[in-house]
Short mmCIF file of C-alpha atoms in Angstrom, two decimals:
data_model
loop_
_atom_site.label_atom_id
_atom_site.label_comp_id
_atom_site.label_asym_id
_atom_site.label_seq_id
_atom_site.Cartn_x
_atom_site.Cartn_y
_atom_site.Cartn_z
CA MET E 285 329.10 -28.68 -15.53
CA GLU E 286 329.97 -28.32 -11.81
CA LYS E 287 331.08 -31.46 -10.02
CA GLU E 288 329.16 -32.73 -7.01
CA ILE E 289 331.28 -32.54 -3.85
CA SER E 290 330.91 -35.16 -1.13
CA PRO E 291 330.47 -33.74 2.37
CA TYR E 292 333.69 -35.54 3.30
CA ALA E 293 335.65 -34.96 0.07
CA LYS E 294 339.27 -33.97 0.56
CA PRO E 295 339.87 -30.62 -1.12
CA SER E 296 343.56 -31.48 -1.38
CA SER E 297 342.71 -34.37 -3.70
CA ILE E 298 341.78 -32.11 -6.64
CA GLN E 299 343.01 -33.54 -9.88
CA GLU E 300 345.15 -31.52 -12.27
CA GLY E 301 342.31 -31.41 -14.78
CA ASP E 302 340.02 -29.86 -12.18
CA LEU E 303 342.39 -26.96 -11.63
CA ALA E 304 342.67 -26.40 -15.34
CA THR E 305 338.92 -25.91 -15.62
CA GLN E 306 338.39 -24.04 -12.35
CA GLY E 307 340.24 -20.82 -13.07
CA SER E 308 343.56 -19.66 -11.77
CA LEU E 309 343.39 -19.87 -7.99
CA GLN E 310 346.91 -19.50 -6.66
CA PHE E 311 348.21 -20.93 -3.39
CA PRO E 312 351.71 -19.52 -2.93
CA PRO E 313 353.64 -20.77 0.07
CA THR E 314 353.54 -18.14 2.79
CA ALA E 315 354.80 -17.95 6.35
CA ILE E 316 351.87 -18.30 8.74
CA SER E 317 351.85 -17.13 12.32
CA SER E 318 350.40 -19.55 14.85
CA ALA E 319 348.00 -16.78 15.91
CA ASP E 320 346.55 -16.71 12.39
CA VAL E 321 345.65 -20.37 12.10
CA ASP E 322 343.25 -22.70 13.82
CA ASP E 323 344.30 -24.51 16.98
CA SER E 324 343.76 -27.76 15.03
CA TYR E 325 345.61 -26.57 11.91
CA GLU E 326 348.69 -28.74 12.45
CA LEU E 327 346.60 -31.93 12.70
CA TYR E 328 344.56 -30.84 9.69
CA LYS E 329 347.65 -30.30 7.50
CA ARG E 330 349.35 -33.47 8.72
CA HIS E 331 346.45 -35.54 7.41
CA ALA E 332 345.64 -33.32 4.43
CA ASP E 333 346.25 -36.13 1.93
CA ASP E 334 344.27 -38.78 3.81
CA GLU E 335 341.05 -40.00 2.23
CA VAL E 336 337.91 -40.18 4.37
CA ASP E 337 334.97 -42.23 3.15
CA ASP E 338 331.38 -41.69 4.26
CA ALA E 339 331.25 -44.87 6.36
CA GLU E 340 334.29 -43.88 8.41
CA ALA E 341 333.01 -40.33 8.90
CA LYS E 342 329.65 -41.66 10.11
CA ARG E 343 331.35 -43.98 12.62
CA VAL E 344 333.25 -41.02 14.05
CA LEU E 345 330.07 -38.95 14.12
CA ARG E 346 328.30 -41.64 16.16
CA LYS E 347 331.13 -41.63 18.71
CA ILE E 348 330.99 -37.85 18.92
CA ASP E 349 327.20 -37.89 19.38
CA LEU E 350 327.39 -40.43 22.18
CA ARG E 351 329.95 -38.33 24.05
CA ILE E 352 328.84 -34.73 23.38
CA VAL E 353 325.03 -34.70 23.09
CA PRO E 354 324.17 -36.40 26.45
CA ILE E 355 326.40 -33.94 28.34
CA LEU E 356 324.80 -30.96 26.61
CA PHE E 357 321.32 -32.43 27.11
CA VAL E 358 321.57 -32.89 30.87
CA THR E 359 323.50 -29.65 31.47
CA TYR E 360 320.95 -27.61 29.56
CA LEU E 361 318.08 -29.38 31.33
CA LEU E 362 319.54 -28.44 34.72
CA GLN E 363 320.34 -24.89 33.62
CA TYR E 364 316.75 -24.33 32.53
CA LEU E 365 315.33 -25.85 35.71
CA ASP E 366 317.69 -23.89 37.94
CA LYS E 367 317.06 -20.45 36.48
CA ASN E 368 313.30 -21.05 36.50
CA GLY E 369 313.21 -22.58 39.97
CA ILE E 370 311.34 -19.50 41.22
CA ASN E 371 308.46 -20.45 38.91
CA TYR E 372 307.92 -23.71 40.80
CA ALA E 373 308.74 -22.25 44.22
CA GLU E 374 306.39 -19.27 43.91
CA VAL E 375 303.20 -21.28 44.44
CA TYR E 376 304.66 -22.89 47.59
CA GLY E 377 305.38 -19.71 49.53
CA LEU E 378 308.51 -18.18 48.00
CA ASN E 379 306.99 -14.69 48.16
CA GLN E 380 306.08 -15.08 51.81
CA GLY E 381 309.34 -16.79 52.77
CA THR E 382 311.46 -14.02 51.27
CA ARG E 383 309.00 -11.21 52.05
CA LEU E 384 308.39 -10.14 48.44
CA HIS E 385 305.87 -7.40 47.66
CA GLY E 386 304.50 -5.67 44.57
CA GLN E 387 306.91 -5.93 41.63
CA ASP E 388 309.61 -7.74 43.66
CA TYR E 389 308.91 -11.11 42.01
CA SER E 390 309.08 -9.54 38.54
CA TRP E 391 312.43 -8.03 39.46
CA LEU E 392 313.77 -11.44 40.48
CA SER E 393 313.26 -12.58 36.89
CA SER E 394 314.89 -9.42 35.51
CA ILE E 395 317.81 -9.38 37.95
CA PHE E 396 318.90 -12.85 36.84
CA TYR E 397 319.45 -11.43 33.36
CA PHE E 398 321.33 -8.39 34.69
CA GLY E 399 323.86 -10.91 36.01
CA TYR E 400 323.75 -12.78 32.70
CA LEU E 401 324.34 -9.51 30.84
CA PHE E 402 327.19 -8.44 33.14
CA ALA E 403 329.10 -11.70 32.62
CA GLN E 404 328.43 -12.22 28.91
CA TYR E 405 331.65 -10.79 27.45
CA PRO E 406 333.97 -12.00 30.27
CA ALA E 407 332.52 -15.51 29.84
CA GLY E 408 333.11 -15.37 26.08
CA TYR E 409 336.71 -14.27 26.57
CA LEU E 410 337.36 -17.07 29.06
CA MET E 411 335.90 -19.67 26.67
CA GLN E 412 338.23 -18.46 23.92
CA ARG E 413 341.37 -18.31 26.04
CA LEU E 414 340.79 -21.44 28.18
CA PRO E 415 339.65 -25.02 27.44
CA ILE E 416 335.93 -24.54 26.82
CA ALA E 417 334.82 -27.84 28.37
CA LYS E 418 336.56 -27.02 31.66
CA VAL E 419 334.97 -23.57 31.78
CA LEU E 420 331.50 -25.08 31.29
CA GLY E 421 332.08 -27.85 33.84
CA VAL E 422 333.22 -25.41 36.54
CA THR E 423 330.29 -23.16 35.67
CA THR E 424 327.81 -25.98 36.28
CA LEU E 425 329.42 -26.82 39.61
CA ILE E 426 329.36 -23.21 40.85
CA TRP E 427 325.77 -22.48 39.89
CA GLY E 428 324.67 -25.61 41.75
CA ILE E 429 326.36 -24.27 44.87
CA ILE E 430 324.70 -20.87 44.46
CA LEU E 431 321.30 -22.49 44.02
CA MET E 432 321.76 -24.54 47.20
CA THR E 433 322.19 -21.28 49.14
CA THR E 434 318.84 -19.84 47.97
CA PRO E 435 316.83 -21.19 50.96
CA ALA E 436 319.07 -19.08 53.21
CA CYS E 437 317.65 -15.91 51.64
CA THR E 438 315.04 -14.25 53.87
CA ASN E 439 314.41 -10.94 52.09
CA PHE E 440 314.37 -9.33 48.66
CA ALA E 441 317.97 -8.04 48.88
CA GLY E 442 319.29 -11.50 49.66
CA ILE E 443 317.44 -13.41 46.98
CA ALA E 444 318.06 -10.63 44.41
CA THR E 445 321.82 -10.97 45.03
CA ASN E 446 321.49 -14.72 44.73
CA ARG E 447 319.68 -14.40 41.39
CA PHE E 448 322.25 -11.93 40.04
CA LEU E 449 325.11 -14.30 40.85
CA LEU E 450 323.22 -17.25 39.38
CA GLY E 451 322.70 -15.34 36.13
CA ALA E 452 326.37 -14.32 35.98
CA VAL E 453 327.55 -17.91 36.36
CA GLU E 454 325.05 -19.37 33.88
CA ALA E 455 326.03 -16.77 31.24
CA ALA E 456 328.56 -19.14 29.66
CA ILE E 457 326.17 -22.00 28.91
CA ASN E 458 324.14 -20.82 25.91
CA PRO E 459 326.97 -19.18 23.93
CA GLY E 460 329.33 -21.98 24.98
CA PHE E 461 327.04 -24.64 23.57
CA VAL E 462 326.72 -22.69 20.30
CA LEU E 463 330.53 -22.71 20.04
CA ILE E 464 330.61 -26.45 20.76
CA MET E 465 328.15 -27.04 17.91
CA SER E 466 330.48 -25.28 15.47
CA MET E 467 333.56 -27.14 16.81
CA TRP E 468 332.19 -30.67 16.51
CA TYR E 469 329.50 -30.72 13.79
CA THR E 470 329.06 -29.82 10.14
CA ALA E 471 326.62 -27.04 9.27
CA ALA E 472 324.04 -29.59 8.06
CA GLU E 473 324.30 -31.61 11.30
CA GLN E 474 324.00 -28.68 13.69
CA PRO E 475 320.22 -28.00 13.71
CA LEU E 476 319.22 -31.46 14.95
CA ARG E 477 322.03 -31.65 17.53
CA LEU E 478 321.30 -28.16 18.81
CA GLU E 479 317.60 -28.97 19.14
CA ALA E 480 318.51 -32.26 20.84
CA TYR E 481 319.78 -30.29 23.84
CA TYR E 482 317.54 -27.23 23.43
CA CYS E 483 314.45 -29.45 23.58
CA THR E 484 315.21 -29.84 27.27
CA ASN E 485 313.37 -26.51 27.63
CA GLY E 486 310.26 -28.58 26.99
CA VAL E 487 311.49 -31.56 28.99
CA SER E 488 312.31 -29.35 31.97
CA THR E 489 308.88 -27.73 31.79
CA MET E 490 307.34 -31.20 32.05
CA PHE E 491 309.91 -32.51 34.52
CA GLY E 492 309.83 -29.35 36.63
CA GLY E 493 306.06 -29.49 36.72
CA LEU E 494 306.23 -33.06 38.03
CA ILE E 495 308.81 -32.11 40.67
CA GLY E 496 306.70 -29.13 41.64
CA TYR E 497 303.70 -31.42 41.95
CA ALA E 498 305.72 -33.85 44.10
CA VAL E 499 307.03 -31.06 46.33
CA GLY E 500 303.43 -30.08 46.93
CA HIS E 501 302.92 -33.39 48.75
CA ILE E 502 305.80 -32.89 51.22
CA LYS E 503 304.22 -32.46 54.65
CA THR E 504 307.21 -32.15 57.02
CA GLY E 505 310.61 -30.50 57.35
CA LEU E 506 311.54 -27.22 55.64
CA ALA E 507 309.19 -24.84 53.87
CA LYS E 508 308.10 -26.40 50.59
CA TRP E 509 309.62 -23.69 48.39
CA MET E 510 313.09 -24.43 49.77
CA TYR E 511 313.06 -28.02 48.52
CA VAL E 512 312.86 -26.84 44.90
CA PHE E 513 316.27 -25.15 45.13
CA ILE E 514 317.86 -27.89 47.24
CA ILE E 515 316.83 -30.60 44.75
CA PHE E 516 317.87 -28.66 41.64
CA GLY E 517 321.13 -27.40 43.18
CA SER E 518 322.33 -30.79 44.39
CA CYS E 519 321.71 -32.29 40.93
CA SER E 520 323.75 -29.50 39.31
CA ILE E 521 326.71 -30.01 41.64
CA ALA E 522 326.82 -33.73 40.90
CA TRP E 523 326.49 -33.16 37.16
CA GLY E 524 329.17 -30.46 37.14
CA ILE E 525 331.68 -33.06 38.33
CA VAL E 526 330.56 -35.47 35.59
CA SER E 527 330.88 -32.74 32.95
CA LEU E 528 334.41 -31.87 34.05
CA LEU E 529 335.46 -35.49 33.69
CA VAL E 530 333.68 -36.41 30.46
CA LEU E 531 333.21 -33.39 28.14
CA PRO E 532 336.19 -32.96 25.73
CA ASP E 533 337.65 -29.59 24.75
CA LEU E 534 338.59 -30.01 21.08
CA PRO E 535 338.34 -32.70 18.38
CA ALA E 536 342.13 -32.51 17.96
CA THR E 537 342.76 -33.40 21.63
CA ALA E 538 339.78 -35.63 22.42
CA LYS E 539 341.00 -38.68 24.34
CA PHE E 540 337.95 -40.77 23.51
CA LEU E 541 339.00 -40.70 19.84
CA SER E 542 342.03 -42.38 18.28
CA GLU E 543 344.61 -40.34 16.34
CA ARG E 544 342.94 -41.29 13.08
CA GLU E 545 339.47 -40.49 14.42
CA ARG E 546 340.64 -37.09 15.65
CA ALA E 547 341.91 -36.32 12.15
CA VAL E 548 338.56 -37.38 10.68
CA ALA E 549 336.69 -35.25 13.24
CA VAL E 550 338.77 -32.19 12.30
CA GLU E 551 338.43 -32.85 8.58
CA ARG E 552 334.63 -33.12 8.86
CA VAL E 553 334.27 -29.74 10.55
CA ALA E 554 336.87 -28.04 8.35
CA GLY E 555 334.31 -28.43 5.58
CA ASN E 556 332.24 -25.72 7.29
CA ARG E 557 334.75 -23.21 5.87
CA GLN E 558 335.15 -21.55 9.27
CA GLY E 559 337.77 -23.54 11.17
CA ILE E 560 337.26 -24.96 14.67
CA LYS E 561 338.87 -22.78 17.35
CA ASN E 562 341.56 -20.11 17.62
CA HIS E 563 342.39 -19.02 21.18
CA HIS E 564 343.99 -15.72 20.09
CA PHE E 565 341.79 -12.62 20.43
CA LYS E 566 341.82 -10.62 17.17
CA LYS E 567 340.89 -6.94 17.23
CA HIS E 568 339.94 -6.70 13.55
CA GLN E 569 337.46 -9.54 14.01
CA ALA E 570 336.05 -7.79 17.07
CA TRP E 571 335.41 -4.63 15.05
CA GLN E 572 333.90 -6.67 12.24
CA ALA E 573 331.46 -8.32 14.66
CA PHE E 574 330.05 -4.89 15.44
CA TYR E 575 329.72 -3.52 11.91
CA ASP E 576 328.36 -6.73 10.34
CA PRO E 577 324.60 -6.22 9.66
CA LYS E 578 323.89 -9.82 10.68
CA SER E 579 325.06 -9.14 14.22
CA TRP E 580 322.50 -6.38 14.73
CA ILE E 581 319.70 -8.22 12.97
CA LEU E 582 320.27 -11.18 15.30
CA PHE E 583 320.55 -8.78 18.26
CA VAL E 584 317.14 -7.20 17.59
CA MET E 585 315.71 -10.65 16.84
CA ALA E 586 316.88 -11.88 20.25
CA ILE E 587 315.24 -8.95 22.03
CA GLY E 588 311.95 -9.58 20.25
CA ALA E 589 312.15 -13.31 20.94
CA GLN E 590 312.82 -12.94 24.65
CA ILE E 591 310.31 -10.24 25.64
CA PRO E 592 307.58 -12.96 25.67
CA ASN E 593 309.88 -15.50 27.37
CA PRO E 594 308.79 -14.91 31.00
CA ALA E 595 305.27 -16.05 30.09
CA ILE E 596 306.55 -19.57 29.40
CA THR E 597 309.19 -19.63 32.14
CA SER E 598 309.10 -17.79 35.46
CA PHE E 599 305.50 -16.53 35.17
CA THR E 600 303.84 -19.67 33.82
CA SER E 601 302.46 -20.79 37.19
CA ILE E 602 301.07 -17.33 37.86
CA ILE E 603 299.46 -17.10 34.41
CA VAL E 604 297.84 -20.54 34.61
CA GLY E 605 296.59 -19.69 38.09
CA SER E 606 295.15 -16.42 36.78
CA PHE E 607 293.01 -18.42 34.36
CA GLY E 608 291.20 -19.93 37.36
CA PHE E 609 293.04 -23.23 37.99
CA ASP E 610 294.02 -24.41 41.49
CA THR E 611 297.58 -24.62 42.90
CA LEU E 612 298.32 -28.18 41.77
CA GLY E 613 296.73 -27.41 38.41
CA THR E 614 299.25 -24.61 37.88
CA GLN E 615 301.94 -27.30 37.99
CA TYR E 616 300.61 -30.18 35.92
CA LEU E 617 298.92 -27.94 33.31
CA GLN E 618 302.39 -26.73 32.30
CA ILE E 619 303.22 -30.23 31.09
CA PRO E 620 301.33 -30.01 27.72
CA GLY E 621 303.17 -26.76 26.93
CA GLY E 622 306.45 -28.48 27.66
CA ALA E 623 305.45 -31.38 25.41
CA ILE E 624 304.63 -28.97 22.58
CA GLN E 625 307.99 -27.29 22.99
CA PHE E 626 309.85 -30.61 23.13
CA LEU E 627 308.21 -32.03 19.99
CA SER E 628 308.39 -28.81 17.97
CA LEU E 629 312.12 -28.48 18.68
CA LEU E 630 312.94 -32.05 17.66
CA ILE E 631 310.74 -31.96 14.56
CA GLY E 632 312.17 -28.59 13.53
CA GLY E 633 315.73 -29.83 14.06
CA PHE E 634 315.03 -32.96 12.02
CA VAL E 635 313.50 -30.99 9.14
CA CYS E 636 316.43 -28.55 8.95
CA THR E 637 318.96 -31.40 9.06
CA ARG E 638 317.11 -33.65 6.61
CA TRP E 639 316.51 -30.80 4.15
CA PRO E 640 319.38 -28.36 4.91
CA ASN E 641 318.93 -26.03 1.94
CA ASN E 642 316.81 -22.95 2.65
CA SER E 643 314.89 -24.52 5.54
CA ARG E 644 316.12 -22.72 8.69
CA CYS E 645 314.54 -19.31 8.12
CA ILE E 646 311.33 -20.92 6.86
CA THR E 647 311.17 -23.02 10.04
CA MET E 648 311.64 -19.90 12.16
CA ILE E 649 308.89 -18.08 10.25
CA VAL E 650 306.41 -20.94 10.73
CA ALA E 651 307.17 -21.29 14.47
CA ASN E 652 306.94 -17.54 15.03
CA THR E 653 303.64 -17.26 13.17
CA ILE E 654 302.14 -19.85 15.52
CA CYS E 655 303.40 -17.80 18.49
CA ILE E 656 301.79 -14.66 17.05
CA ILE E 657 298.45 -16.51 16.86
CA GLY E 658 298.82 -17.65 20.48
CA ALA E 659 299.69 -14.15 21.75
CA ALA E 660 296.83 -12.60 19.76
CA LEU E 661 294.39 -15.05 21.38
CA LEU E 662 295.71 -14.20 24.85
CA VAL E 663 295.05 -10.54 24.07
CA GLY E 664 291.62 -11.07 22.56
CA LEU E 665 289.92 -13.96 24.39
CA PRO E 666 287.64 -13.11 27.34
CA ASP E 667 288.55 -14.10 30.91
CA SER E 668 285.65 -16.57 30.99
CA ASN E 669 287.28 -18.72 28.27
CA LYS E 670 289.96 -20.19 30.53
CA TRP E 671 290.61 -23.29 28.42
CA GLY E 672 290.90 -21.25 25.24
CA ARG E 673 293.41 -18.95 26.92
CA LEU E 674 295.33 -21.96 28.24
CA VAL E 675 295.60 -23.41 24.71
CA ALA E 676 296.74 -19.99 23.47
CA LEU E 677 299.51 -20.05 26.08
CA TRP E 678 300.52 -23.55 24.96
CA LEU E 679 300.85 -22.28 21.36
CA CYS E 680 303.43 -19.76 22.57
CA PHE E 681 305.70 -22.68 23.51
CA PHE E 682 306.63 -22.86 19.79
CA GLN E 683 308.82 -19.84 20.56
CA GLY E 684 311.77 -22.03 21.55
CA LEU E 685 312.06 -23.42 18.03
CA GLY E 686 312.39 -20.00 16.42
CA PHE E 687 315.01 -18.72 18.86
CA SER E 688 317.07 -21.91 18.97
CA MET E 689 317.21 -22.03 15.17
CA SER E 690 318.54 -18.46 15.20
CA LEU E 691 321.47 -19.77 17.27
CA THR E 692 322.48 -21.99 14.33
CA MET E 693 322.89 -18.77 12.39
CA ILE E 694 325.83 -18.05 14.70
CA SER E 695 327.30 -21.56 14.69
CA SER E 696 326.93 -22.03 10.91
CA ASN E 697 327.07 -18.52 9.45
CA VAL E 698 329.69 -16.64 11.47
CA ALA E 699 333.37 -17.47 10.93
CA GLY E 700 336.51 -16.31 12.69
CA TYR E 701 336.59 -17.50 16.29
CA THR E 702 336.88 -14.07 17.92
CA LYS E 703 334.04 -12.79 15.77
CA LYS E 704 331.92 -15.85 16.44
CA GLN E 705 332.18 -15.61 20.23
CA LEU E 706 331.60 -11.84 20.20
CA THR E 707 328.60 -12.17 17.89
CA GLY E 708 327.21 -14.82 20.20
CA ALA E 709 327.80 -12.52 23.18
CA LEU E 710 326.02 -9.65 21.39
CA VAL E 711 323.04 -11.86 20.61
CA PHE E 712 322.84 -12.92 24.23
CA VAL E 713 323.04 -9.29 25.33
CA GLY E 714 319.85 -8.87 23.29
CA TYR E 715 318.56 -12.05 24.92
CA CYS E 716 319.19 -10.47 28.34
CA ILE E 717 317.54 -7.18 27.40
CA GLY E 718 314.40 -9.01 26.28
CA ASN E 719 314.33 -11.05 29.47
CA ILE E 720 314.87 -7.93 31.60
CA VAL E 721 312.07 -6.02 29.87
CA GLY E 722 309.61 -8.92 29.64
CA PRO E 723 308.93 -9.46 33.37
CA GLN E 724 308.22 -5.75 33.87
CA ALA E 725 305.21 -6.08 31.57
CA PHE E 726 303.64 -8.28 34.26
CA LYS E 727 302.43 -5.45 36.48
CA SER E 728 301.07 -6.54 39.84
CA SER E 729 298.47 -3.77 39.56
CA GLN E 730 297.03 -5.51 36.49
CA ALA E 731 296.70 -8.96 38.05
CA PRO E 732 295.17 -11.33 37.19
CA ARG E 733 294.47 -10.14 33.61
CA TYR E 734 297.98 -8.80 32.77
CA PRO E 735 296.92 -7.10 29.49
CA SER E 736 300.24 -5.25 29.11
CA ALA E 737 302.16 -8.53 29.27
CA TYR E 738 300.17 -10.17 26.47
CA ILE E 739 300.42 -7.08 24.26
CA ALA E 740 304.19 -7.03 24.86
CA MET E 741 304.36 -10.69 23.83
CA LEU E 742 302.53 -9.95 20.58
CA ILE E 743 304.82 -7.02 19.78
CA GLY E 744 307.92 -9.09 20.54
CA TYR E 745 306.86 -11.91 18.22
CA CYS E 746 306.12 -9.43 15.40
CA ILE E 747 309.57 -7.81 15.77
CA LYS E 748 311.19 -11.23 15.68
CA LEU E 749 309.30 -12.27 12.54
CA ALA E 750 310.33 -9.08 10.73
CA MET E 751 314.00 -9.67 11.62
CA VAL E 752 313.94 -13.27 10.37
CA ILE E 753 312.68 -12.08 6.99
CA VAL E 754 315.31 -9.29 6.81
CA LEU E 755 318.10 -11.76 7.74
CA TYR E 756 317.00 -14.24 5.08
CA ILE E 757 316.92 -11.59 2.35
CA TYR E 758 320.36 -10.26 3.34
CA MET E 759 322.09 -13.69 3.37
CA TRP E 760 320.33 -14.83 0.19
CA GLN E 761 321.55 -11.74 -1.65
CA VAL E 762 325.13 -12.25 -0.45
CA ASN E 763 325.11 -15.91 -1.54
CA LYS E 764 323.79 -14.99 -4.99
CA ARG E 765 326.37 -12.22 -5.42
CA ARG E 766 329.23 -14.53 -4.46
CA ASP E 767 327.93 -17.26 -6.77
CA ARG E 768 327.94 -14.78 -9.66
CA GLN E 769 331.47 -13.63 -8.82
CA ALA E 770 332.77 -17.20 -8.59
CA GLU E 771 331.16 -18.10 -11.90
CA ALA E 772 332.64 -15.02 -13.57
CA GLU E 773 336.10 -15.86 -12.22
CA GLY E 774 335.76 -19.55 -13.10
CA THR E 775 336.49 -20.61 -9.51
CA THR E 776 333.48 -22.84 -8.77
CA GLY E 777 333.67 -26.48 -7.73
CA LEU E 778 336.54 -28.29 -6.03
CA ALA E 779 339.08 -25.50 -6.35
CA GLU E 780 336.72 -23.10 -4.59
CA GLU E 781 336.08 -25.71 -1.90
CA ARG E 782 339.80 -26.16 -1.27
CA GLU E 783 340.42 -22.44 -0.95
CA ALA E 784 337.32 -21.91 1.23
CA ILE E 785 338.41 -24.59 3.72
CA GLU E 786 342.00 -23.38 3.81
CA ARG E 787 340.87 -19.84 4.57
CA GLY E 788 338.52 -21.16 7.23
CA MET E 789 341.36 -23.04 8.92
CA ARG E 790 343.34 -19.77 8.82
CA ASP E 791 340.59 -18.25 10.94
CA GLU E 792 339.21 -15.87 8.30
CA THR E 793 335.75 -14.44 8.87
CA GLU E 794 332.83 -15.13 6.57
CA LEU E 795 333.03 -11.54 5.26
CA ASP E 796 336.74 -11.88 4.41
CA ASN E 797 336.39 -15.37 2.92
CA LYS E 798 334.62 -14.73 -0.37
CA TYR E 799 334.20 -18.48 -0.87
CA PHE E 800 332.01 -18.81 2.23
CA ARG E 801 328.27 -19.39 1.71
CA TYR E 802 325.49 -18.87 4.25
CA SER E 803 323.20 -21.67 5.39
CA LEU E 804 319.66 -20.39 4.94
#
């Protein structure tokens, strides 16, 4: 009978009797290059014989949560507000102030993601080679400066350049936060922590709607649309300084933890069987990222997920207005959608953390099915049913849960640091493609009905649902095959756990490490 392994059990504490019953795993001493092992490997091996009980691990986890999650929460809130500032500014004269015509506004949404796409792989490389917290802090500072310059734009060329640069600078945030999740948290802990910052998509929709409503009451000074960018940009600059000072780079070097707590933090995450960080770029892992089926499934999933995204971001004010609501209504009627997004993300994160086995893909399927219903109603309901169409739009705010949970597939199910950051970059290339294509479905010639946009949303959600199912089947089959192999070789239990963690700390990928298992 297989022994139950504590989440914080030390694999090095296997008893002699365990090895006798677990097969003949061999661990010969070999010379290891520093490029082949995790950046935290030395600390990990130095404390390999230390025992960590659950109470101590939970105390360290609380300290990590209090330091990491608030920084991610506020940074992501500002990032979401900043890139969607045009949504709030549009109703207050952005088009007139920058002399936009026809499809120009749609292109502003797309151009942001051209910048995001352009910078995706350079940003990933910088985050691997340099301290990741410093890269993210500087990024926040720079995008705040760029946003503050937006009111100086007086034509399409100027604001298009501004949006491209903003997208290029913000490209590091999403993949960077996914990497931070894998560096600080166990696979079971990641869904709730990721949703804790990703739920700011909903918070920012509510918060941005309130700011937009407040800006509407400004009667003097600059044009109203300019205040949106000045307010958001100044907040980002201030927060960038805070992030630089407070966000730590690695568990092994975190100054807010003691030496013992750093060892516990490393030991906790080593149990993910994928190490923490290796700053050396490895070509074989790069090639593997591009021939791994998961990479392309997640890539297509991201495209499908993001084609509908403009409807709940930069085009929300326009859509709500097209239903027949007044200018102020286009702002405060976004708040319920934001609330739905906020609650669905937190509830989904809690469910996947509380019941970690086989819950992530199911959660994505449920959330995406709700989005399909919402998009189908937008396609089918008549123009006269404005409240029904508004509720249908609110249902589409469940989309954030499905996409954010797919990000945990990178943080939990991709090992090897080079491969992880490249897989994340590939997924966000798909994210950019979806966000470039999506706005073009909102054709000015079809206003205010926008039938092409709602059909595109429905198609995108269906593609995403199909990819979730394919991904689940693929990972489930791999897990079952590896379980059968381990059982045949007699290498289940603690011996397998020890070898899996050691290989993870040597920066092996999940395809090379046959003891790795996917979180479904």
